[in-house]
Amino acid sequence: MLYVIGLGLSDEKDITVKGLEAVKASERIYLEAYTSILMVNKEKLEEFYEKPVVVADREMVESESDVILANAQNVNVSFLVVGDPFGATTHTDLVLRAKELGIEVKIIHNASIMNAIGACGLSLYNFGQTISMVWFLDNWRPDSWYPRVKENRDIGLHTLVLLDIKVKEQSLENMARGRKIYEPPRYMTVNTCLEQMLEIEEKRGENAYGPETLAIGCVRLGTATQQFVAGTMQQLLDCDFGEPLHSLVIIGRRMHLMEYDMVREWVPQENRGTFEEIYKRDYET
């Protein structure tokens, strides 16, 4: 059996009872460690599970899946994913490869950013397409996500923006030279995401959003230090959101009054007047 197990968003205790039972029954345990991170290291997981855990980087999952699936027709193997197995990212390829080899697969779900984002006060029913934001480079400033945001905004829906993380990444030079030298981990901040989004709006000028568009910075969701800060995109540019992981919500124009009452609680006192004024002017209840 191949178990694909969601770990939730915070620490070793977020795993479900069903997931923990599967881990305990597995001969090998792999932790997917490139699409997101837990707030604890693998040693903490090993202590809790009382079993060794192998960190599976992008290269192993995408190019060496045979190592993960080896002999899984005869023994139990657990593949651990932060959040939900099919939440912010999908591991469909691994599941398909397992089935091609005649390996039974069982998915064990958990909380992910895709449902936990409701804690910001906005209804999950009112979210549109989710987008991912990657770091811009000097010669690469992708904006393929921009039409998705505009489509959401045109029909009044909220947009969840997932922010880039770089774990065990190689520089272009080291990659070209075949050197297994990896860059230090990096995690995009809400501030960087906003800078990039406003740059693209200025460039394209299609009025998908702007400096006065209301948004929510959502950080360390599901942890003891979870935090939300709401305001205009311009106001959030200057906020210190602290440690990772960060995500962002661009609020849709059809914000229900109950959503407004919830989100207003995340607005710093000095910005509430501006928030209320923009809501009354630009947003439908």
PDB file of N, CA and C in Angstrom, residues 166-169 182-186:
ATOM      1  N   LYS A 166      11.526  28.646  -2.045  1.00  0.00           N
ATOM      2  CA  LYS A 166      12.667  28.018  -2.709  1.00  0.00           C
ATOM      3  C   LYS A 166      13.400  27.171  -1.675  1.00  0.00           C
ATOM      4  N   VAL A 167      13.288  25.859  -1.809  1.00  0.00           N
ATOM      5  CA  VAL A 167      13.951  24.934  -0.905  1.00  0.00           C
ATOM      6  C   VAL A 167      14.795  23.985  -1.741  1.00  0.00           C
ATOM      7  N   LYS A 168      16.071  23.920  -1.424  1.00  0.00           N
ATOM      8  CA  LYS A 168      17.025  23.077  -2.144  1.00  0.00           C
ATOM      9  C   LYS A 168      17.006  23.389  -3.640  1.00  0.00           C
ATOM     10  N   GLU A 169      17.138  24.670  -3.967  1.00  0.00           N
ATOM     11  CA  GLU A 169      17.175  25.118  -5.349  1.00  0.00           C
ATOM     12  C   GLU A 169      18.620  25.407  -5.752  1.00  0.00           C
ATOM     13  N   TYR A 182      23.391  23.911  -3.501  1.00  0.00           N
ATOM     14  CA  TYR A 182      22.041  24.432  -3.375  1.00  0.00           C
ATOM     15  C   TYR A 182      22.031  25.772  -2.652  1.00  0.00           C
ATOM     16  N   GLU A 183      21.088  26.606  -3.056  1.00  0.00           N
ATOM     17  CA  GLU A 183      20.925  27.925  -2.456  1.00  0.00           C
ATOM     18  C   GLU A 183      20.244  27.796  -1.085  1.00  0.00           C
ATOM     19  N   PRO A 184      20.469  28.772  -0.187  1.00  0.00           N
ATOM     20  CA  PRO A 184      19.748  28.760   1.101  1.00  0.00           C
ATOM     21  C   PRO A 184      18.246  28.871   0.867  1.00  0.00           C
ATOM     22  N   PRO A 185      17.413  28.301   1.745  1.00  0.00           N
ATOM     23  CA  PRO A 185      15.966  28.406   1.579  1.00  0.00           C
ATOM     24  C   PRO A 185      15.500  29.863   1.586  1.00  0.00           C
ATOM     25  N   ARG A 186      14.507  30.155   0.746  1.00  0.00           N
ATOM     26  CA  ARG A 186      13.921  31.496   0.704  1.00  0.00           C
ATOM     27  C   ARG A 186      12.398  31.363   0.671  1.00  0.00           C
TER      28      ARG A 186
END
